Amino acid sequence: MAADKTILKALAGETQPVPPIWMMRQAGRYLPEYKATRAEAGDFLSLCYNSDLATEVTLQPIRRYGFDAAILFADILLLPQALGADLWFVTGEGPRLSTITDQSGLDALKPVADIHETLNPIYQTVRNLTGALPRETTLIGFAGAPWTVATYMIAGRGTPDQGPAHALKDQNKAVFEGLLDRITEGTIEYLSAQIDAGAEVVKLFDSWAGSLKGADFDTYATAPAKRIISELKARHPGIPVIAFPREAGDKYIGFHKQTGADCVAIDDSVSAEWAAEHVQKDGCVQGNLASSHMVTGGDALVSETKRIVKAFGNGPHIFNLGHGITPDANPDNVQRMIDAVRGA
């Protein structure tokens, strides 16, 4: 690892005059070059599993914008597929999976030890990137957090309120917790293999953490994150981990200490000023410009960007969006944001 990588400095707790910057979903549908490569691949899953093309789309936003980090191009639902779930994507609607709602469905999953057979192309993409990225660019690997992945495996698709997962949790806790355990174990192995292949940082995306309330948040968001991070750090001493329990609200407070995360990513439902006061005191924070600004642009984009940089300026900070960039974003607005962060 290069000592001069700004992302690694922030993750180590260093306050920098200009925060490093990358963007969730920075390789994706808002870029014309991505659309061309996606067309070449044929479909989304073929793109994920084609190491050469996945390498290419990971590199595209680095070439265009010079972000301080590249994040592996993959999908959080590749792990369920590696565990034996059927996975397909419906154009315009998103992912579909076979559902797990009872013990027989849980029993039919593959052993965690077998996931690498499916996921080896992903590790090859990581290896490709370690040789292809500029030396100053940090490579981030990732996985979905167990609760979020479980919501898709139980419902078979994304849902507005994660209702099917909440229902299984309440009605058949043994199956629900068995599934969460299997995903947790698989996530440890998946991220560990990404690190072995060359990922310098890993991120845990808990996109639906906000629908867990009270003790459920502690049990099904905080505890699995702690288990994953603890095991990764035992196997890979010094590996930094970013945790993103989206829409956690007050539960962001203390999440660093409770999980061992080096950085907590913040969504845009809380203010940067609030997060600086309550969350950043425990370590690096990442965030949190509303992704809508990448669509609307204008003076509001610049002023909001500068406000966030200022709010987090007294501690370690990685500038990012509060959620992933959307397909309708204007690529020019991304450059405006970068220029506002870097003072150009």
XYZ file of C-alpha atoms in Angstrom, residues 4-308:
305
model
C 0.538 8.667 0.087
C -2.944 7.353 -0.719
C -5.347 9.967 0.607
C -8.189 7.499 1.242
C -5.923 5.364 3.428
C -4.799 8.457 5.319
C -8.402 9.401 6.062
C -9.204 5.858 7.161
C -6.212 5.955 9.484
C -7.744 9.012 11.168
C -5.815 11.788 9.465
C -7.492 15.156 8.884
C -6.500 16.463 5.440
C -6.872 19.966 3.980
C -8.731 18.518 0.971
C -10.798 15.394 1.605
C -10.336 12.450 -0.741
C -13.323 11.742 -2.942
C -15.057 8.852 -4.646
C -18.689 8.181 -5.407
C -20.995 5.248 -4.760
C -22.006 3.626 -8.067
C -19.405 5.781 -9.807
C -19.074 3.086 -12.480
C -22.523 2.918 -13.967
C -25.423 3.892 -16.124
C -24.923 7.681 -16.061
C -21.725 7.259 -18.119
C -21.944 6.718 -21.897
C -18.780 4.611 -21.850
C -20.387 2.295 -19.287
C -23.457 1.844 -21.479
C -21.228 0.859 -24.384
C -19.389 -1.754 -22.322
C -22.630 -3.057 -20.840
C -23.981 -3.528 -24.378
C -20.838 -5.455 -25.264
C -21.329 -7.737 -22.261
C -24.932 -8.458 -23.196
C -26.506 -8.243 -19.750
C -25.702 -7.064 -16.252
C -24.652 -10.390 -14.733
C -22.459 -11.198 -17.724
C -20.734 -7.873 -17.148
C -20.163 -8.669 -13.455
C -18.650 -12.063 -14.238
C -16.521 -10.971 -17.210
C -13.314 -9.941 -15.446
C -11.944 -7.949 -18.382
C -15.132 -5.939 -18.898
C -15.708 -5.480 -15.148
C -12.156 -4.159 -14.916
C -12.878 -1.753 -17.753
C -16.032 -0.284 -16.201
C -14.290 0.054 -12.815
C -11.540 2.070 -14.507
C -13.841 4.322 -16.567
C -14.695 6.861 -13.830
C -11.049 6.906 -12.728
C -9.945 7.858 -16.240
C -12.693 10.446 -16.587
C -12.583 12.094 -13.158
C -9.444 11.026 -11.285
C -11.303 9.863 -8.173
C -9.118 8.948 -5.213
C -10.606 5.454 -5.060
C -11.991 2.846 -7.410
C -14.644 0.462 -6.153
C -14.815 -3.018 -7.609
C -17.631 -3.379 -10.132
C -19.871 -6.176 -8.875
C -23.244 -6.519 -7.131
C -24.295 -7.364 -3.578
C -26.490 -10.202 -4.904
C -23.607 -12.208 -6.353
C -23.082 -13.759 -2.912
C -26.638 -15.162 -2.705
C -26.123 -16.577 -6.189
C -22.853 -18.169 -5.061
C -24.750 -19.675 -2.120
C -27.151 -21.332 -4.538
C -29.985 -18.835 -4.988
C -31.300 -18.294 -8.492
C -30.611 -14.715 -9.625
C -31.742 -12.828 -12.691
C -32.390 -9.213 -13.625
C -35.588 -7.862 -15.167
C -34.947 -4.895 -17.444
C -36.315 -1.727 -15.912
C -37.323 -3.474 -12.699
C -34.129 -4.799 -11.120
C -33.080 -8.078 -9.539
C -35.151 -11.185 -8.904
C -34.127 -14.142 -6.748
C -35.580 -17.464 -5.747
C -36.994 -17.030 -2.234
C -36.026 -18.558 1.091
C -38.905 -18.607 3.543
C -38.541 -21.916 5.409
C -36.059 -24.488 6.695
C -36.026 -26.483 3.463
C -34.999 -23.386 1.520
C -32.238 -22.681 4.013
C -31.057 -26.297 3.935
C -30.859 -26.211 0.128
C -28.194 -23.485 0.139
C -24.638 -24.456 -0.677
C -21.944 -24.613 2.011
C -20.039 -21.362 2.431
C -16.837 -23.140 1.384
C -18.290 -23.558 -2.127
C -18.913 -19.872 -2.917
C -15.521 -19.238 -4.506
C -16.310 -21.466 -7.477
C -18.893 -18.881 -8.570
C -17.032 -15.809 -7.331
C -13.557 -16.496 -8.760
C -14.149 -14.093 -11.698
C -14.753 -11.319 -9.166
C -11.415 -12.006 -7.497
C -9.788 -11.948 -10.938
C -11.260 -8.482 -11.518
C -9.637 -7.344 -8.256
C -6.300 -8.788 -9.358
C -6.620 -7.046 -12.724
C -7.327 -3.733 -11.033
C -4.337 -3.912 -8.708
C -2.141 -3.764 -11.799
C -4.234 -1.320 -13.813
C -5.055 1.474 -11.368
C -2.859 4.570 -10.948
C -0.566 4.113 -7.964
C -2.316 6.889 -6.000
C -5.778 5.324 -6.404
C -7.103 3.125 -3.604
C -8.975 -0.065 -4.534
C -12.147 -0.738 -2.530
C -13.828 -4.134 -2.382
C -17.331 -4.572 -1.018
C -20.221 -6.769 -0.040
C -23.776 -6.294 1.115
C -24.393 -6.476 4.841
C -26.262 -9.596 6.003
C -29.588 -7.909 6.801
C -29.782 -6.161 3.437
C -28.798 -9.292 1.497
C -31.309 -11.328 3.517
C -34.140 -8.947 2.599
C -33.616 -9.780 -1.075
C -33.200 -13.509 -0.470
C -36.438 -13.679 1.543
C -38.600 -11.457 -0.688
C -37.014 -12.427 -3.996
C -36.734 -8.754 -4.946
C -36.347 -5.290 -3.488
C -39.341 -4.137 -1.441
C -40.312 -0.685 -0.152
C -40.400 -1.660 3.532
C -38.531 -4.991 3.642
C -41.817 -6.422 4.904
C -41.213 -10.086 3.976
C -37.897 -10.132 5.893
C -39.488 -8.498 8.933
C -42.314 -11.044 8.781
C -39.929 -14.014 8.673
C -37.907 -12.501 11.523
C -41.056 -12.265 13.627
C -42.667 -15.565 12.595
C -39.742 -17.977 12.178
C -36.717 -16.585 13.966
C -34.754 -19.828 13.635
C -34.862 -19.757 9.834
C -34.298 -15.998 9.698
C -31.271 -16.110 11.991
C -29.945 -19.225 10.252
C -30.039 -17.373 6.946
C -28.387 -14.309 8.471
C -25.618 -16.504 9.884
C -25.020 -18.170 6.518
C -24.808 -14.789 4.798
C -22.495 -13.467 7.529
C -20.130 -16.415 7.149
C -20.234 -16.103 3.369
C -19.536 -12.371 3.551
C -16.448 -12.955 5.676
C -15.073 -15.447 3.141
C -16.031 -13.282 0.159
C -14.415 -10.116 1.517
C -11.384 -12.012 2.765
C -10.836 -13.377 -0.751
C -11.177 -9.866 -2.201
C -8.497 -8.679 0.234
C -6.251 -11.604 -0.721
C -6.686 -10.580 -4.357
C -5.607 -7.002 -3.658
C -8.474 -4.923 -2.233
C -6.952 -2.303 0.085
C -10.215 -1.343 1.792
C -13.563 -3.142 2.024
C -16.992 -1.645 2.461
C -20.109 -3.191 3.944
C -23.323 -1.843 2.396
C -26.359 -2.129 4.678
C -28.737 -0.291 2.378
C -31.880 -1.269 4.319
C -30.492 -0.895 7.846
C -32.884 1.991 8.478
C -35.906 -0.313 8.570
C -34.470 -2.091 11.633
C -35.584 -0.354 14.809
C -34.364 -0.447 18.399
C -32.968 -3.780 19.551
C -33.463 -5.266 16.072
C -30.921 -2.778 14.707
C -28.416 -3.805 17.352
C -28.997 -7.522 16.755
C -29.274 -7.635 12.962
C -27.230 -4.646 11.752
C -24.628 -3.849 14.417
C -23.793 -7.371 15.607
C -23.214 -8.938 12.145
C -21.078 -5.951 11.116
C -18.991 -6.377 14.260
C -18.548 -10.083 13.586
C -17.497 -9.539 9.975
C -15.109 -6.684 10.766
C -13.545 -8.506 13.710
C -12.873 -11.615 11.645
C -11.497 -9.671 8.672
C -9.128 -7.727 10.907
C -7.995 -10.938 12.595
C -7.155 -12.452 9.212
C -5.855 -9.254 7.602
C -4.331 -7.007 10.293
C -4.582 -3.347 9.354
C -7.272 -3.746 6.691
C -9.565 -0.701 6.863
C -13.323 -1.253 6.755
C -16.055 1.247 5.847
C -19.546 0.495 7.172
C -22.684 2.038 5.689
C -25.824 1.439 7.769
C -28.009 3.649 5.578
C -30.717 5.705 7.303
C -29.532 4.583 10.735
C -30.356 8.003 12.208
C -29.343 8.173 15.869
C -27.916 4.658 15.538
C -25.018 6.176 13.596
C -23.810 7.427 16.970
C -21.293 4.968 18.364
C -21.336 2.709 15.291
C -17.550 2.995 14.884
C -16.918 1.732 18.408
C -19.656 -0.891 18.411
C -18.501 -2.546 15.178
C -14.799 -1.748 14.881
C -15.357 0.066 11.577
C -12.624 2.520 10.590
C -15.138 4.723 8.804
C -18.899 5.147 8.967
C -20.599 6.281 5.773
C -23.489 8.690 6.295
C -26.577 9.047 4.127
C -28.140 12.437 3.371
C -31.098 12.081 5.762
C -28.853 13.508 8.486
C -26.904 16.760 8.208
C -23.151 16.917 7.886
C -23.068 19.265 10.857
C -24.927 16.749 13.030
C -22.705 13.895 11.892
C -19.562 15.947 12.513
C -20.679 16.544 16.088
C -21.987 13.079 16.930
C -20.244 10.566 14.643
C -16.947 12.011 13.410
C -15.595 12.264 16.954
C -15.153 8.469 16.833
C -13.319 8.317 13.500
C -13.487 8.891 9.769
C -16.852 9.646 8.198
C -17.823 9.330 4.547
C -20.522 11.340 2.821
C -22.949 12.831 2.360
C -24.095 14.980 -0.592
C -27.627 14.169 -1.804
C -27.326 12.290 -5.097
C -30.121 14.462 -6.543
C -27.561 17.246 -6.938
C -25.859 15.141 -9.625
C -29.077 15.546 -11.633
C -29.983 19.168 -10.898
C -26.498 20.699 -10.717
C -26.267 24.489 -10.570
C -25.181 26.724 -7.724
C -26.893 24.505 -5.147
C -24.564 21.627 -6.045
C -21.488 23.763 -5.458
C -22.720 25.396 -2.252
C -23.908 22.106 -0.731
C -20.617 20.419 -1.602
C -18.610 23.200 0.018
C -20.881 23.195 3.079
C -20.268 19.482 3.632
